[in-house]
XYZ file of C-alpha atoms in Angstrom:
700
model
C 23.717 19.425 0.159
C 21.090 16.823 -0.756
C 18.385 16.895 1.907
C 16.286 14.067 3.175
C 13.233 15.773 1.704
C 14.874 16.093 -1.722
C 15.421 12.320 -1.737
C 11.846 11.682 -0.606
C 10.725 13.759 -3.575
C 12.691 11.294 -5.722
C 10.929 8.244 -4.321
C 8.001 6.779 -6.291
C 5.225 7.525 -3.790
C 2.815 4.685 -3.123
C 1.633 4.629 0.524
C 1.298 4.377 0.561
C 4.291 5.556 -2.855
C 2.469 7.307 -5.653
C 4.661 7.382 -8.779
C 4.211 5.849 -12.206
C 6.218 2.567 -12.328
C 9.146 2.472 -14.706
C 9.910 6.216 -14.744
C 13.203 5.909 -12.931
C 16.321 6.861 -14.821
C 19.299 4.546 -14.228
C 22.485 6.243 -13.143
C 25.794 5.716 -14.934
C 27.143 3.148 -12.475
C 24.034 1.065 -12.795
C 24.069 1.298 -16.579
C 27.546 -0.120 -16.670
C 26.296 -3.468 -15.293
C 24.219 -4.029 -18.398
C 26.208 -6.342 -20.589
C 24.371 -8.760 -22.903
C 21.995 -7.921 -25.700
C 18.417 -7.944 -24.360
C 15.919 -10.749 -24.968
C 13.579 -9.457 -27.649
C 10.681 -7.763 -25.956
C 12.294 -7.808 -22.518
C 12.904 -4.500 -20.741
C 16.199 -5.536 -19.153
C 19.434 -6.477 -20.969
C 19.852 -9.517 -18.680
C 16.232 -10.537 -18.840
C 15.372 -14.128 -19.694
C 12.453 -15.838 -21.369
C 10.067 -18.003 -19.320
C 11.572 -21.442 -18.848
C 9.895 -24.689 -19.887
C 9.142 -25.276 -16.175
C 7.453 -21.807 -15.857
C 5.476 -22.535 -19.054
C 4.169 -25.766 -17.513
C 3.033 -23.919 -14.372
C 1.133 -21.383 -16.460
C -0.323 -23.945 -18.825
C -1.650 -25.899 -15.844
C -3.418 -22.733 -14.596
C -4.971 -22.162 -18.016
C -6.166 -25.693 -18.062
C -7.650 -25.881 -14.561
C -9.023 -22.449 -13.757
C -12.663 -21.627 -14.670
C -12.010 -19.370 -17.629
C -15.390 -20.320 -19.058
C -16.962 -18.077 -16.375
C -17.133 -14.659 -18.045
C -19.666 -12.982 -15.813
C -17.043 -10.551 -14.471
C -16.443 -9.233 -17.988
C -20.175 -8.675 -18.523
C -20.420 -6.772 -15.265
C -17.278 -4.821 -15.900
C -18.677 -3.459 -19.182
C -22.119 -2.740 -17.918
C -23.289 0.858 -17.680
C -20.582 2.481 -19.784
C -21.565 6.066 -20.565
C -18.349 7.483 -22.002
C -14.721 6.333 -22.334
C -12.017 8.760 -21.305
C -10.533 10.054 -24.581
C -7.173 11.106 -23.128
C -4.753 8.291 -22.209
C -2.613 10.722 -20.173
C -3.746 12.986 -17.319
C -1.227 15.754 -16.653
C -0.235 16.942 -13.212
C -0.319 20.610 -12.280
C 3.508 20.440 -11.861
C 3.863 19.511 -15.595
C 4.629 15.826 -15.419
C 2.253 12.965 -16.272
C 0.078 12.152 -13.290
C -1.623 9.157 -14.909
C -0.640 7.213 -18.029
C -3.121 4.599 -19.108
C -1.324 4.169 -22.449
C 1.493 2.132 -20.901
C -0.955 -0.700 -20.313
C -2.154 -0.922 -23.917
C -0.197 -4.195 -24.300
C -2.961 -5.794 -22.169
C -5.594 -4.966 -24.774
C -4.384 -7.636 -27.198
C -5.564 -11.161 -27.374
C -2.088 -12.462 -26.573
C -1.765 -14.975 -23.741
C 1.590 -13.798 -22.452
C 3.900 -16.615 -21.393
C 5.473 -14.371 -18.751
C 2.279 -13.442 -16.896
C 0.088 -15.884 -14.891
C -3.113 -16.252 -16.865
C -5.297 -15.463 -13.851
C -3.324 -12.276 -13.159
C -3.507 -11.304 -16.788
C -7.255 -11.776 -16.593
C -7.671 -9.360 -13.647
C -5.371 -6.887 -15.341
C -7.538 -6.969 -18.461
C -10.618 -6.461 -16.346
C -8.916 -3.385 -14.807
C -8.501 -1.852 -18.263
C -11.880 -0.106 -17.953
C -11.347 3.669 -18.427
C -14.251 5.959 -18.283
C -17.643 6.903 -16.784
C -20.137 4.244 -15.827
C -23.654 4.264 -14.476
C -24.115 1.983 -11.528
C -27.837 2.711 -11.231
C -29.666 5.971 -12.011
C -28.264 8.421 -9.492
C -24.978 6.557 -8.807
C -22.007 6.774 -11.152
C -18.382 5.638 -11.126
C -15.249 6.752 -12.934
C -12.919 3.785 -13.258
C -9.368 3.313 -14.442
C -8.013 6.721 -13.434
C -5.984 5.443 -10.494
C -5.527 2.411 -8.310
C -8.983 3.066 -6.842
C -12.324 4.128 -8.345
C -14.251 7.254 -7.496
C -18.039 7.138 -7.050
C -20.571 9.938 -7.368
C -24.089 9.892 -5.834
C -26.704 12.453 -6.959
C -27.807 14.371 -3.938
C -30.670 16.822 -3.551
C -28.509 19.846 -4.509
C -25.327 18.363 -5.961
C -22.863 15.506 -6.029
C -21.723 13.295 -3.104
C -18.237 12.062 -3.841
C -17.108 8.769 -2.377
C -13.352 8.073 -2.201
C -11.655 10.695 -4.422
C -8.685 8.671 -5.638
C -4.994 9.081 -4.778
C -4.251 12.508 -6.235
C -5.962 15.672 -7.220
C -5.473 15.802 -10.992
C -7.105 12.390 -11.821
C -9.888 13.175 -9.378
C -10.456 16.533 -11.090
C -10.459 14.854 -14.498
C -13.000 12.295 -13.216
C -15.348 15.017 -11.998
C -14.992 16.852 -15.321
C -15.933 13.693 -17.204
C -18.986 13.203 -15.030
C -20.031 16.815 -15.506
C -19.538 16.579 -19.313
C -22.033 13.685 -19.618
C -24.272 13.754 -16.510
C -25.559 16.649 -14.412
C -23.769 19.622 -15.886
C -22.081 21.895 -13.368
C -23.789 20.734 -10.201
C -21.600 21.482 -7.147
C -19.965 18.864 -4.907
C -21.869 18.998 -1.679
C -20.225 16.197 0.307
C -17.176 13.943 0.263
C -17.079 10.538 2.033
C -13.823 8.889 2.946
C -14.578 5.240 3.360
C -11.293 4.453 5.201
C -7.873 5.698 6.088
C -5.672 4.595 3.140
C -4.422 7.278 0.828
C -6.098 6.014 -2.381
C -9.423 6.945 -0.787
C -8.782 10.516 0.191
C -5.563 11.830 -1.463
C -7.366 13.446 -4.441
C -9.857 15.412 -2.393
C -8.495 18.783 -3.517
C -9.340 17.843 -7.077
C -13.068 17.743 -6.298
C -13.558 20.435 -3.594
C -12.114 23.727 -2.431
C -11.118 23.816 1.198
C -12.668 27.272 1.497
C -16.046 25.785 0.712
C -15.490 23.101 3.382
C -14.644 25.742 5.970
C -17.668 27.775 4.881
C -19.956 24.804 5.474
C -20.846 24.380 1.803
C -19.234 20.913 1.648
C -19.375 18.236 4.277
C -16.578 15.740 4.599
C -17.562 12.474 6.344
C -15.228 9.775 7.660
C -15.239 6.765 10.026
C -14.124 7.171 13.636
C -10.444 7.486 14.393
C -9.868 8.401 10.748
C -7.287 11.123 11.223
C -5.354 9.213 13.852
C -4.860 6.139 11.658
C -4.413 8.084 8.442
C -1.287 9.618 9.886
C 0.018 7.101 12.351
C 0.075 4.151 9.975
C 2.679 5.953 7.899
C 4.925 7.542 10.571
C 6.554 5.027 12.952
C 7.935 2.643 10.261
C 7.334 4.956 7.311
C 10.833 4.833 5.845
C 10.897 1.039 5.877
C 7.399 0.914 4.389
C 8.431 3.227 1.562
C 11.405 1.053 0.661
C 9.378 -2.177 0.785
C 6.832 -0.630 -1.583
C 9.462 -0.794 -4.320
C 8.992 -4.534 -4.151
C 5.244 -4.937 -3.513
C 4.298 -2.354 -6.145
C 7.133 -2.986 -8.584
C 8.014 0.654 -8.701
C 11.175 0.168 -10.752
C 9.588 -2.167 -13.278
C 8.315 -0.756 -16.558
C 4.827 -1.839 -17.589
C 5.441 -4.718 -19.923
C 4.806 -8.475 -20.267
C 8.109 -9.219 -18.489
C 7.727 -6.501 -15.878
C 4.922 -4.652 -14.216
C 1.549 -5.927 -15.403
C -0.960 -4.435 -13.026
C -1.529 -4.359 -9.295
C -4.686 -6.503 -8.948
C -6.694 -3.763 -7.195
C -6.174 -1.564 -10.245
C -3.521 -0.890 -12.823
C -1.311 1.384 -10.786
C -1.061 4.529 -8.666
C -1.289 8.086 -9.932
C 1.543 10.573 -9.467
C -0.339 13.799 -8.904
C -0.636 16.053 -5.895
C -1.758 14.233 -2.720
C -3.855 16.320 -0.386
C -5.894 15.903 2.767
C -8.812 17.951 4.120
C -9.884 17.025 7.611
C -13.403 15.535 8.064
C -16.145 17.834 9.299
C -18.311 14.936 10.477
C -17.165 11.679 12.061
C -19.329 8.559 12.108
C -18.868 7.549 15.740
C -21.446 4.836 16.341
C -21.199 1.253 15.172
C -24.358 1.849 13.064
C -25.350 5.451 12.342
C -27.959 6.819 9.979
C -28.323 10.355 8.647
C -29.027 12.207 5.435
C -26.275 13.506 3.243
C -27.506 16.212 0.858
C -31.002 14.633 1.112
C -29.846 11.070 0.516
C -30.534 8.693 3.370
C -27.416 6.712 4.310
C -26.670 4.070 6.936
C -23.039 3.855 7.977
C -21.474 0.665 9.425
C -18.173 1.211 11.160
C -15.829 -1.710 10.530
C -12.592 -0.914 12.371
C -9.677 -3.291 12.116
C -10.674 -4.858 8.811
C -8.974 -3.772 5.556
C -7.941 -0.589 7.366
C -7.875 0.330 11.049
C -10.493 3.049 10.370
C -13.128 1.871 7.904
C -16.850 1.871 7.158
C -19.452 0.384 4.812
C -22.450 2.427 3.720
C -25.962 1.427 2.738
C -28.300 3.676 0.674
C -31.704 2.105 1.558
C -33.808 4.183 -0.799
C -31.645 3.080 -3.717
C -31.048 -0.468 -2.330
C -27.356 0.188 -3.007
C -24.670 -1.318 -0.763
C -21.175 0.310 -0.694
C -18.686 -2.207 0.750
C -15.689 0.228 0.637
C -12.695 -2.138 0.334
C -13.968 -4.796 2.742
C -15.287 -6.687 -0.319
C -13.821 -6.357 -3.793
C -13.123 -8.724 -6.676
C -10.205 -10.366 -4.884
C -9.047 -11.735 -1.576
C -7.355 -8.894 0.299
C -4.290 -8.684 2.488
C -4.254 -10.010 6.058
C -0.530 -9.326 6.021
C 0.456 -6.656 3.545
C 3.932 -6.902 2.012
C 4.732 -3.215 2.442
C 4.445 -3.830 6.180
C 1.516 -2.959 8.488
C -0.035 -4.427 11.576
C -1.519 -7.812 10.743
C -5.284 -7.606 10.245
C -7.909 -9.673 12.008
C -9.515 -12.028 9.441
C -12.144 -13.243 11.904
C -13.313 -9.717 12.692
C -13.268 -8.963 8.988
C -15.439 -11.974 8.288
C -17.923 -11.064 11.000
C -18.343 -7.526 9.674
C -19.064 -8.900 6.191
C -21.598 -11.289 7.700
C -23.231 -8.453 9.600
C -23.457 -6.359 6.435
C -24.979 -9.334 4.633
C -27.789 -9.721 7.175
C -28.325 -6.005 7.787
C -28.381 -4.862 4.117
C -27.312 -7.602 1.715
C -30.555 -9.526 1.852
C -32.378 -6.651 0.189
C -29.645 -4.800 -1.778
C -30.012 -4.813 -5.577
C -26.560 -3.414 -6.347
C -23.224 -3.625 -4.517
C -20.266 -1.392 -5.424
C -16.872 -0.691 -3.885
C -13.737 1.339 -4.182
C -11.965 -0.979 -6.621
C -13.118 -3.069 -9.590
C -16.800 -3.004 -10.779
C -20.271 -3.319 -9.211
C -22.441 -6.456 -8.800
C -26.107 -6.438 -9.681
C -28.987 -8.622 -8.446
C -29.676 -9.772 -4.934
C -28.708 -13.406 -5.539
C -25.339 -12.325 -6.937
C -24.737 -9.951 -4.047
C -25.624 -12.471 -1.331
C -23.455 -15.154 -3.014
C -20.382 -12.893 -3.110
C -20.864 -11.656 0.417
C -21.091 -15.230 1.698
C -18.063 -16.276 -0.257
C -15.997 -13.329 0.945
C -17.205 -13.882 4.509
C -16.096 -17.496 4.273
C -12.661 -16.927 2.779
C -11.584 -14.644 5.643
C -13.153 -16.946 8.286
C -11.472 -19.978 6.622
C -8.069 -18.299 6.671
C -8.407 -17.568 10.413
C -9.913 -20.916 11.452
C -8.005 -23.344 9.291
C -4.651 -21.743 9.789
C -5.154 -21.902 13.508
C -6.337 -25.471 13.081
C -2.955 -26.287 11.584
C -1.145 -24.182 14.129
C -2.716 -26.235 16.896
C -1.387 -29.352 15.162
C 2.136 -27.931 15.305
C 2.484 -26.390 11.815
C 4.793 -23.410 12.070
C 5.037 -20.034 10.419
C 7.802 -21.459 8.201
C 5.562 -24.292 7.022
C 2.026 -22.954 6.877
C 2.281 -21.435 3.370
C 3.135 -24.883 2.033
C 0.190 -26.486 3.913
C -2.727 -24.121 3.886
C -4.793 -23.317 0.749
C -8.172 -21.832 0.140
C -11.012 -24.389 -0.039
C -11.595 -25.764 -3.581
C -15.065 -24.298 -3.661
C -13.653 -20.782 -3.121
C -10.686 -21.250 -5.435
C -13.182 -21.744 -8.236
C -14.686 -18.264 -7.621
C -12.797 -15.550 -9.408
C -13.477 -13.018 -6.707
C -11.795 -15.277 -4.201
C -8.506 -15.489 -6.113
C -5.467 -13.856 -4.534
C -4.924 -10.727 -6.610
C -3.925 -8.678 -3.563
C -3.621 -11.044 -0.647
C -2.483 -14.585 -1.371
C -3.090 -17.805 0.591
C 0.708 -18.033 0.957
C 1.542 -14.758 2.598
C -1.807 -14.274 4.372
C -1.513 -17.656 6.096
C 1.871 -16.636 7.516
C 0.267 -13.362 8.647
C -2.369 -15.185 10.600
C 0.313 -17.264 12.395
C 2.239 -14.058 13.118
C -0.901 -12.361 14.511
C -1.649 -15.094 16.989
C 1.718 -16.613 18.031
C 4.401 -14.451 16.444
C 7.515 -15.041 14.327
C 9.143 -17.913 16.204
C 8.573 -21.473 15.009
C 9.531 -22.872 18.434
C 12.780 -24.388 17.177
C 15.539 -23.029 19.446
C 17.874 -22.804 16.459
C 15.660 -20.024 15.034
C 14.981 -18.188 18.262
C 17.929 -15.763 18.208
C 19.589 -16.626 14.852
C 22.688 -15.071 13.436
C 22.158 -12.378 10.893
C 22.212 -13.804 7.352
C 25.444 -12.126 6.439
C 27.107 -13.628 9.519
C 25.906 -17.220 9.024
C 26.181 -17.331 5.188
C 29.990 -17.658 4.973
C 29.890 -20.911 6.963
C 27.269 -22.301 4.613
C 29.372 -21.296 1.616
C 32.474 -22.912 3.094
C 30.619 -26.134 3.964
C 29.062 -26.311 0.503
C 32.476 -26.226 -1.126
C 32.756 -22.577 -2.069
C 31.177 -20.258 -4.612
C 32.047 -22.243 -7.797
C 30.347 -25.349 -6.413
C 27.277 -23.383 -5.322
C 26.938 -21.630 -8.693
C 27.310 -24.957 -10.538
C 24.689 -26.638 -8.351
C 22.430 -23.547 -8.470
C 22.577 -23.627 -12.272
C 21.591 -27.285 -12.243
C 18.623 -26.598 -9.981
C 17.643 -23.648 -12.156
C 17.750 -25.716 -15.304
C 15.679 -28.466 -13.587
C 13.075 -25.891 -12.520
C 13.822 -26.426 -8.804
C 13.719 -22.691 -8.258
C 12.959 -22.676 -4.531
C 15.861 -25.016 -3.806
C 18.054 -22.819 -5.960
C 17.147 -19.780 -3.877
C 18.149 -21.614 -0.718
C 21.808 -21.993 -1.742
C 22.229 -18.974 -4.023
C 20.808 -16.602 -1.396
C 23.442 -17.878 1.035
C 26.165 -17.221 -1.505
C 24.975 -13.685 -2.246
C 24.710 -12.979 1.480
C 28.294 -14.160 1.945
C 29.664 -12.554 -1.253
C 27.571 -9.499 -2.171
C 29.877 -8.508 -5.007
C 29.823 -11.895 -6.726
C 28.000 -10.878 -9.900
C 27.847 -14.442 -11.241
C 25.969 -15.442 -8.120
C 23.697 -12.347 -8.233
C 22.843 -12.840 -11.907
C 21.972 -16.462 -11.359
C 19.828 -15.665 -8.328
C 18.164 -12.962 -10.421
C 17.384 -15.544 -13.115
C 15.741 -17.703 -10.464
C 13.735 -14.818 -9.007
C 12.583 -13.886 -12.496
C 11.100 -17.371 -13.208
C 9.399 -17.394 -9.770
C 7.927 -13.954 -10.587
C 6.470 -15.113 -13.875
C 4.787 -17.980 -12.104
C 2.941 -15.890 -9.526
C -0.812 -15.171 -9.716
C -0.562 -12.540 -7.056
C 0.801 -9.152 -8.284
C 2.573 -8.349 -5.048
C 4.479 -11.620 -5.104
C 5.218 -11.229 -8.810
C 6.482 -7.681 -8.354
C 8.585 -8.677 -5.335
C 10.462 -11.471 -7.170
C 10.923 -9.332 -10.343
C 12.054 -6.319 -8.293
C 14.586 -8.481 -6.519
C 15.855 -9.687 -9.919
C 16.033 -6.084 -11.150
C 18.073 -4.819 -8.155
C 20.373 -7.847 -8.196
C 21.191 -7.164 -11.856
C 21.205 -3.385 -11.858
C 21.768 -2.195 -8.308
C 19.514 0.353 -6.622
C 18.756 3.020 -9.185
C 18.145 6.618 -8.366
C 16.302 8.920 -10.698
C 14.089 11.873 -11.233
C 10.572 11.210 -9.944
C 7.867 13.869 -9.678
C 7.361 15.289 -6.192
C 4.071 14.105 -4.744
C 4.774 14.630 -1.018
C 1.859 16.175 0.794
C 2.129 19.173 3.175
C -1.415 18.311 4.248
C -0.165 15.114 5.839
C 2.523 16.947 7.809
C -0.034 19.491 9.057
C -2.429 16.689 10.026
C 0.219 14.975 12.187
C -0.575 15.508 15.835
C 2.087 16.996 18.124
C 2.110 13.777 20.108
C 2.715 11.725 16.934
C 5.548 14.128 16.023
C 7.190 13.635 19.450
C 6.745 9.863 19.160
C 8.472 9.920 15.796
C 11.407 11.960 17.172
C 11.839 9.229 19.804
C 12.164 6.744 16.969
C 14.501 8.973 14.912
C 16.811 9.439 17.961
C 19.755 7.052 18.247
C 19.647 6.235 21.957
C 23.327 5.315 21.986
C 24.224 8.943 21.259
C 22.503 10.222 24.420
C 23.838 7.659 26.818
C 24.429 9.324 30.189
C 22.224 12.378 29.384
C 19.014 13.172 31.317
C 16.706 16.126 31.152
C 13.109 17.255 31.551
C 11.564 19.612 28.982
C 8.216 21.307 28.783
C 6.789 21.847 25.274
C 3.985 24.439 25.112
C 2.023 25.348 21.971
C -0.118 28.334 22.961
C -2.222 28.656 19.831
C -3.890 25.268 20.329
C -3.546 25.042 24.111
C -1.340 21.919 24.081
C 1.324 21.129 26.603
C 3.703 18.179 26.817
C 6.135 16.885 29.385
C 9.135 15.503 27.489
C 11.776 13.448 29.349
C 15.067 11.843 28.419
C 15.972 8.985 30.715
C 17.783 5.707 30.173
C 18.622 6.643 26.582
C 14.891 6.851 25.926
C 12.794 9.873 24.938
C 9.178 9.882 26.229
C 6.349 12.378 26.260
C 3.016 12.701 27.964
C 0.326 15.144 26.914
C -1.430 17.427 29.360
C 1.362 17.610 31.912
C 4.315 19.947 32.534
C 7.117 19.921 35.046
C 7.334 22.556 37.774
C 11.118 22.358 37.639
C 12.024 21.699 34.010
C 15.554 21.896 32.660
C 14.175 23.791 29.685
C 10.856 25.030 28.363
C 10.171 25.455 24.623
C 7.225 27.631 23.715
C 6.150 27.715 20.059
C 2.801 27.951 18.364
C 1.744 24.732 16.689
C 1.373 26.720 13.448
C 5.048 27.725 13.718
C 6.148 24.217 14.573
C 4.758 22.860 11.320
C 7.529 24.419 9.113
C 10.033 22.699 11.364
C 8.189 19.377 11.006
C 8.120 19.851 7.201
C 11.880 20.624 7.040
C 11.190 24.129 5.685
C 12.764 25.884 8.696
C 15.039 24.787 11.519
C 14.050 25.077 15.111
C 17.158 27.208 15.747
C 15.932 29.636 13.076
C 12.494 29.885 14.665
C 14.167 30.650 18.015
C 16.459 33.204 16.442
C 13.511 34.893 14.773
C 11.640 35.127 18.071
C 8.916 32.834 16.793
C 9.879 30.299 19.476
C 11.221 30.961 22.935
C 13.570 28.827 24.962
C 13.809 29.212 28.740
C 16.436 27.211 30.580
C 19.445 25.223 29.430
C 19.847 25.896 25.678
C 22.338 22.980 25.254
C 19.542 20.447 25.669
C 18.231 20.950 22.144
C 21.778 20.440 20.876
C 22.012 17.146 22.730
C 18.784 16.037 21.076
C 19.769 17.384 17.657
C 23.080 15.480 17.490
C 21.286 12.221 18.295
C 18.729 12.534 15.489
C 19.689 10.303 12.557
C 18.756 10.211 8.880
C 16.759 7.201 7.610
C 18.045 6.381 4.133
C 15.068 5.971 1.772
C 17.264 3.818 -0.531
C 18.598 1.429 2.120
C 19.949 -1.853 0.779
C 17.488 -4.807 0.706
C 19.599 -7.325 -1.233
C 23.359 -7.558 -0.536
C 25.703 -5.689 -2.837
C 23.035 -3.681 -4.676
C 23.833 -0.256 -3.328
C 26.109 1.976 -5.381
C 29.370 2.269 -3.420
C 29.356 5.978 -4.190
C 25.860 6.467 -2.814
C 25.626 9.515 -0.509
C 22.881 9.382 2.092
C 20.538 12.311 2.268
C 20.407 14.712 5.169
C 17.371 15.835 7.128
C 17.030 18.628 9.639
C 17.286 17.381 13.184
C 13.664 17.889 14.093
C 12.105 17.300 10.706
C 9.190 14.868 10.750
C 9.908 12.687 7.695
C 6.656 10.747 7.469
C 5.966 7.711 5.425
C 3.972 8.555 2.294
C 0.256 7.805 2.719
C -0.431 4.064 2.650
C -2.600 2.846 -0.128
C -4.209 -0.589 -0.540
């Protein structure tokens, strides 16, 4: 039987999802949908060339954007010590963990007519691949992953800041550093700047956990790091994983017509993701201490780019580390994979505070993506621009909201101020004005646009047949959709073709035409997440949802790091309340090895838990060491097996666990997004009843 964990191992894992794009193998059913000869140079047999309307959009961008400003390229090249000679970094499991070679098409002088010129520009800037000196004593290895890893020379060894997504690229980065700078100096400290997986997942490539436990290596993180590192990926983890296929273009091969970079970096590595818990937490808003003899001032910035986050200033080096709160792009307020909407006003104020605390004297500013900035004037200018762009999003979107502009209009009304649009680092390579503005509206007043017609709408598949009928049927819609496509009215075409596909999921003519429309919209996008989403939609409409062989990058460290309370909360989500209607019970859960106790209650088809309390008259008491619960959470052993082996004890009504077990459902990691795209022979995977299937660590 295929288990839920087997299928998770087959998901490209970025956040989270950490696999190399384009490595999926199409199954036979999907391959049968490929009919026509492919466009020369296109990865898909049904792929189309950019239309004349798309070419006009891209030509306008080439004409109006400030391409004469090349300072970013000068900074990107500065400080190169050694390029990485190997284009592929192998994983310990035998597959390729990182393949830089697939982006070689970006190294040509070609202006691709299927990539927005601004997006192509950032992707070329992200082609750096090697070891760089930031200033004497601070070095970066760039281009080994979505993020960069930084090394600071301490009194006795290296301080590592943000060790990438997975262990093998991080290990290769450390080896490159040691080959050219500092020999075999040990790693004495690791700093996690924030809670996203591309800033801690490679930690086991640079340190041994035994050295951490022995006190030889300090691991430093912002307050609430462990809580947010795990919780952000648990409650809606399955949905986030599926949505990542779209935001990160996981099914798209790297090519001019497909995946062409992610804005923050070229892609995400597919090595082993690990997590070692911090040994020191920065608790105060501003906290100063030495790390291996280097004086550091930490600024907690919760609720900005990540819920647990911090900047760091090295005053003796006049070096300002802005983590991911400032990079060479506007970031996400609303992230397409799905996450709580961020607070742009708070974000702006933390940047402003960093500017006045440290930026007025800093001589170099570096971060976890892209390249450093040198010179105090340059640093202050960028900090002010970045401060202003987040404040503007907050203030001006709310300005329009207070004039009656709705969440369904704001993306067509709001734009960044012209003075910021002309700054390359304020372009939308990760967060766009379009989807961020909608996120701000969602944050403050929610999804409803105040029109009663949209308050409790029919589901699309229920309302679409009426639209199709009233529009004269599928033939009329396809004919009109083709006209709109040929005129370049792609958004109008989506309005009617989407209705048809919702009403008739197996109508391949409709799906193929909608795919053609999505493809043109994808080519036109400057923002990689928007491009990938449109192109991924086109791919699945044409091909169906492929399944294939992807390297396993799931992390047992993340399961072990999940708190017992988080585990119980997840089980309450995994439980289908309809299956326990009429059942009630009280259960005590006791884990003696760590001294935890929980009161778990089922009432009103709802499972709740409270830590630190137990019932004096429970229906059942489950006693199991937390260490023995972890194999159950990981799906390696069943709870019944642990009880049968005497590892766990059950006192009271044994049928209660059976009631719970039969109500636990499997979340399909390949659930259908677009109608008709699932293989009718698809078999859903199975998970053990009490297995904690987490989302894969979220990256940004």
